[in-house]
Short mmCIF file of N, CA and C in Angstrom, two decimals:
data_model
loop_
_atom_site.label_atom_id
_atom_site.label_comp_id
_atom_site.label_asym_id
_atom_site.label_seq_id
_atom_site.Cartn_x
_atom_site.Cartn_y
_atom_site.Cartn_z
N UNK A 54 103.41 106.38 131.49
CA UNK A 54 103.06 105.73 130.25
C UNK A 54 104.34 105.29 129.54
N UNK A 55 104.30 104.12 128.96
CA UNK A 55 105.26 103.59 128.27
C UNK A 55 105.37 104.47 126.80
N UNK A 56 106.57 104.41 126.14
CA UNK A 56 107.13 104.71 125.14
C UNK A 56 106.93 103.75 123.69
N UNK A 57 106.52 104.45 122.30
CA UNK A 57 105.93 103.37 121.52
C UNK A 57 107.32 103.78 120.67
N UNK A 58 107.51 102.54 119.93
CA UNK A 58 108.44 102.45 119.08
C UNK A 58 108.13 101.45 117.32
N UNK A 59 108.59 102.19 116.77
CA UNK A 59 107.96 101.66 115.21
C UNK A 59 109.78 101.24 114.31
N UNK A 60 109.47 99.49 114.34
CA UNK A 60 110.40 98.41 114.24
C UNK A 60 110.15 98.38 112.50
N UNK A 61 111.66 99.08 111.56
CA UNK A 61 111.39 99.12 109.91
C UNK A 61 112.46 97.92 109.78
N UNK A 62 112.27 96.61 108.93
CA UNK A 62 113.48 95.84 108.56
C UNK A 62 112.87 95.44 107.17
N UNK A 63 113.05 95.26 106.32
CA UNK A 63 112.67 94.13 105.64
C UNK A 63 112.64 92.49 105.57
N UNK A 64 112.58 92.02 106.58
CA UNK A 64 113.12 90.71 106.95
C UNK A 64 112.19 90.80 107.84
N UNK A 65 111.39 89.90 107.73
CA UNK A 65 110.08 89.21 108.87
C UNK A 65 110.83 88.77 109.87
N UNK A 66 111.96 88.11 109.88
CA UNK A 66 112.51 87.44 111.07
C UNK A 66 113.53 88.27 111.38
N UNK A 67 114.27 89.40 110.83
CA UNK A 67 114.78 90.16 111.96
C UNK A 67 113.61 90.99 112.84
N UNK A 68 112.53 91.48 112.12
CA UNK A 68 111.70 92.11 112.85
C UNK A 68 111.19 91.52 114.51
N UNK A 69 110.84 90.18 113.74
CA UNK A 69 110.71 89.61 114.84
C UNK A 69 111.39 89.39 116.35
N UNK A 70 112.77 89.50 115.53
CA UNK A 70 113.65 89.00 116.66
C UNK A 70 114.11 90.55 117.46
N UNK A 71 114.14 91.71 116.81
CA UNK A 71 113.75 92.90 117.27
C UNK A 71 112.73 92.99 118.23
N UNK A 72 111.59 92.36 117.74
CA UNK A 72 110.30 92.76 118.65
C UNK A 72 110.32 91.78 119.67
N UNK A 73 111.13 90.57 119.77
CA UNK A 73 111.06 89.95 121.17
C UNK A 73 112.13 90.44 122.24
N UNK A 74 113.03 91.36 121.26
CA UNK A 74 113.91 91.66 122.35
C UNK A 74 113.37 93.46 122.96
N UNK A 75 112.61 93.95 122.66
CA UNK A 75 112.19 94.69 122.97
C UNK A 75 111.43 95.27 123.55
N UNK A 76 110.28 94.21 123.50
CA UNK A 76 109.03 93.30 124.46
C UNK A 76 109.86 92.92 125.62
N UNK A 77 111.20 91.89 125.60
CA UNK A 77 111.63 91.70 126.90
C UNK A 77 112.47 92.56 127.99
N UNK A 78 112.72 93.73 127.46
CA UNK A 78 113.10 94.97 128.01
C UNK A 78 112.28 95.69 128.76
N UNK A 79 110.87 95.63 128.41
CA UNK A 79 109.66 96.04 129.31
C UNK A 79 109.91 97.68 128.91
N UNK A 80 110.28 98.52 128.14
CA UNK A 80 110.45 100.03 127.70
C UNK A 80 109.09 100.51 127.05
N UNK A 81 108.90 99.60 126.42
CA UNK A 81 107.55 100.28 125.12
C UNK A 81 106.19 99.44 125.55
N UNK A 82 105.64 99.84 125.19
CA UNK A 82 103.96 99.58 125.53
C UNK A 82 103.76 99.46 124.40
N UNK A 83 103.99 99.96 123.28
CA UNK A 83 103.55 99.94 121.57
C UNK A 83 104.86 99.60 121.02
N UNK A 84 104.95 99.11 119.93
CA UNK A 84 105.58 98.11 119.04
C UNK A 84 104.99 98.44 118.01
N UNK A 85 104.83 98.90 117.00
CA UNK A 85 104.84 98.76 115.40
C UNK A 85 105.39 98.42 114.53
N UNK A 86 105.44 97.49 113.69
CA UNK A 86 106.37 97.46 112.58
C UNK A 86 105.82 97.71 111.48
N UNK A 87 107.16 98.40 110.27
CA UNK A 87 107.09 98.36 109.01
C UNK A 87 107.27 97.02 108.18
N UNK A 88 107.26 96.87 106.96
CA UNK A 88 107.95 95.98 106.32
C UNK A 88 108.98 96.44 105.12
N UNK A 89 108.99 97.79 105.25
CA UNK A 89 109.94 98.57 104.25
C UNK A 89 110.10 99.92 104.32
N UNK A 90 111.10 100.50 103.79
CA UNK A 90 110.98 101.97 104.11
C UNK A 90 110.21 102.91 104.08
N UNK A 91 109.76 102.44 102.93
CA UNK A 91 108.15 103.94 102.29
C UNK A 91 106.79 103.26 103.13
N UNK A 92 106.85 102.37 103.84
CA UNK A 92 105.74 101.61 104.70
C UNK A 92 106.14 102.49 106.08
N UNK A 93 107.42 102.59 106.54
CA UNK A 93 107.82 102.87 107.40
C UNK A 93 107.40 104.61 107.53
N UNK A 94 107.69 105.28 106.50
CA UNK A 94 107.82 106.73 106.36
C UNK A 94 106.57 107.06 106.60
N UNK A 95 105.18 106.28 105.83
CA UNK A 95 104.22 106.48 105.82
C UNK A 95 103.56 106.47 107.53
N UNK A 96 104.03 105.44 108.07
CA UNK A 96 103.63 105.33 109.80
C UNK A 96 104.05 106.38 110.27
N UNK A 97 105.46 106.67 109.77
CA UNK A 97 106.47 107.96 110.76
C UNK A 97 105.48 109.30 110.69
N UNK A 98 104.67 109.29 108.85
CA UNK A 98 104.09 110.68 109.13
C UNK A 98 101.91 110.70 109.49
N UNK A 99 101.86 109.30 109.99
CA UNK A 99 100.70 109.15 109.85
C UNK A 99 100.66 109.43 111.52
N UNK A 100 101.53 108.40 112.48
CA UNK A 100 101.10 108.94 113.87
C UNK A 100 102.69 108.52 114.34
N UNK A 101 102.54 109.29 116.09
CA UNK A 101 103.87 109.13 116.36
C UNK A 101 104.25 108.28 117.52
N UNK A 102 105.74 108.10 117.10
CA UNK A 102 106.12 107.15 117.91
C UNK A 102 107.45 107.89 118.61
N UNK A 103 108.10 107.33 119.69
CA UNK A 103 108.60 108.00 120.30
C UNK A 103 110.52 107.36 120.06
N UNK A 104 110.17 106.40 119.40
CA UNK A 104 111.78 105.80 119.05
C UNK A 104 111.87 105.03 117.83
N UNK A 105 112.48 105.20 116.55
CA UNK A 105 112.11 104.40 115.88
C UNK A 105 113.66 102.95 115.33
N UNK A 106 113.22 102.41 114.85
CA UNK A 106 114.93 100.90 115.25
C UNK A 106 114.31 100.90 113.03
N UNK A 107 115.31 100.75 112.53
CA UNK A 107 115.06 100.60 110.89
C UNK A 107 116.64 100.04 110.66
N UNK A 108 116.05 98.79 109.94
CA UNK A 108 117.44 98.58 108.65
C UNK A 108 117.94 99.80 107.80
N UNK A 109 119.16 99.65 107.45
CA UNK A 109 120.04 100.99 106.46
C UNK A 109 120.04 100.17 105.80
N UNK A 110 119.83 99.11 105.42
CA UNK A 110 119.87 98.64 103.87
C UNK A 110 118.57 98.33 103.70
N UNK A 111 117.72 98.58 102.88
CA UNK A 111 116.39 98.12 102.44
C UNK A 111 116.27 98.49 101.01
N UNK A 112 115.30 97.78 100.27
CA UNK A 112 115.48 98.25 99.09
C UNK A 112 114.10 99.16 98.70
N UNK A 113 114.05 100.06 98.00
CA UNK A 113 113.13 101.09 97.60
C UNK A 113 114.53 102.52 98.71
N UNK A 114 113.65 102.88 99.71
CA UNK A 114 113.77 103.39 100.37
C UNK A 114 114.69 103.23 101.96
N UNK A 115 115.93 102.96 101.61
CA UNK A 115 116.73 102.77 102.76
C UNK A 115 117.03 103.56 104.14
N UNK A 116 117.00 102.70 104.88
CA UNK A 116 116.82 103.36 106.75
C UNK A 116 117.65 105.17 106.34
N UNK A 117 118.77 105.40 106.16
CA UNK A 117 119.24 106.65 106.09
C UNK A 117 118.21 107.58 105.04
N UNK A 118 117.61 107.35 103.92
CA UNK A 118 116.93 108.10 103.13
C UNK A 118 115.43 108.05 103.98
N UNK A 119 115.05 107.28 104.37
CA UNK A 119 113.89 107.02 105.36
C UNK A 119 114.19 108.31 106.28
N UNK A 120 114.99 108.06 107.34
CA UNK A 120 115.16 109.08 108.64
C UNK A 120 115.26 110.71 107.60
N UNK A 121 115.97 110.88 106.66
CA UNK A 121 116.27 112.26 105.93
C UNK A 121 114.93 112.42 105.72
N UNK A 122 114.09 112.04 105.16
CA UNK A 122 112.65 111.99 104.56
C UNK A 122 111.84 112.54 105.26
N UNK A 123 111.76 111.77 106.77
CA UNK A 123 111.10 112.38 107.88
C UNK A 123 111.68 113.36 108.27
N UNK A 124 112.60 113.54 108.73
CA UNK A 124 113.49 114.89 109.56
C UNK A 124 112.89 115.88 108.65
N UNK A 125 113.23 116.25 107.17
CA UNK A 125 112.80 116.84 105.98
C UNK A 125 111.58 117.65 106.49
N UNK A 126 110.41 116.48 106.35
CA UNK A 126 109.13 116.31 106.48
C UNK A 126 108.53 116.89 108.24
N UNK A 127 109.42 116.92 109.02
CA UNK A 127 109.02 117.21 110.53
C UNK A 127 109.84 118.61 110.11
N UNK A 128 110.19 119.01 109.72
CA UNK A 128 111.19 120.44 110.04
C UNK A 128 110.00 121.60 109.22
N UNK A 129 109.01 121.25 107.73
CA UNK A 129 108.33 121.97 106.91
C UNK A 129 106.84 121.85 107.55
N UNK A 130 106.50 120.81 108.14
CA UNK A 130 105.07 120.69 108.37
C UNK A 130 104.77 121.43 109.86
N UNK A 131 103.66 121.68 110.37
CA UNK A 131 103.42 122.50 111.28
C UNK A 131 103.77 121.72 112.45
N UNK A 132 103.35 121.98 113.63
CA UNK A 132 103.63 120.95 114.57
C UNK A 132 102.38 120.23 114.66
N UNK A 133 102.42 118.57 115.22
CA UNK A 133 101.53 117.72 115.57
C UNK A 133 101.12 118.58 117.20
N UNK A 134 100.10 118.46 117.12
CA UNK A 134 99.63 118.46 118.92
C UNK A 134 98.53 117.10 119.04
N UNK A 135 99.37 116.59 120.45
CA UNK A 135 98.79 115.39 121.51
C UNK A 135 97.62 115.90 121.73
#
């Protein structure tokens, strides 16, 4: 089974250009994108993905406060089971 990965930028067209180069790598079977960080965080803790690609600059919630957020959030909550 392929590997899913969840694509955070704020920019429709970097996303894009993320998701065609990632699609042409043939790695992931799933592709998700955010359109911002707290969009992003919300996917990270709703279901999982196995790699995630995010801008460090975004505004609200930036890629580094994003990843702390989750790590945070995966270290207090119980474990997910598949």
């Amino acid at each position: 089974m392929l590997a899913s990965v969840l694509v955070i930028d704020d920019s429709a067209s970097a996303r894009a250009e993320i998701r065609a180069v990632l699609e042409g790598s043939g790695l992931f079977g799933r592709i998700v994108e955010a359109a911002d960080g707290l969009a992003g965080l919300r996917m990270l803790l709703a279901e999982k993905v196995d790699a995630v690609v995010c801008d460090l600059e975004m505004p609200g919630l930036d890629g580094e406060k994003l990843l702390l957020a989750q790590r945070s959030r995966s270290r207090t909550s119980p474990t997910r089971r598949s």
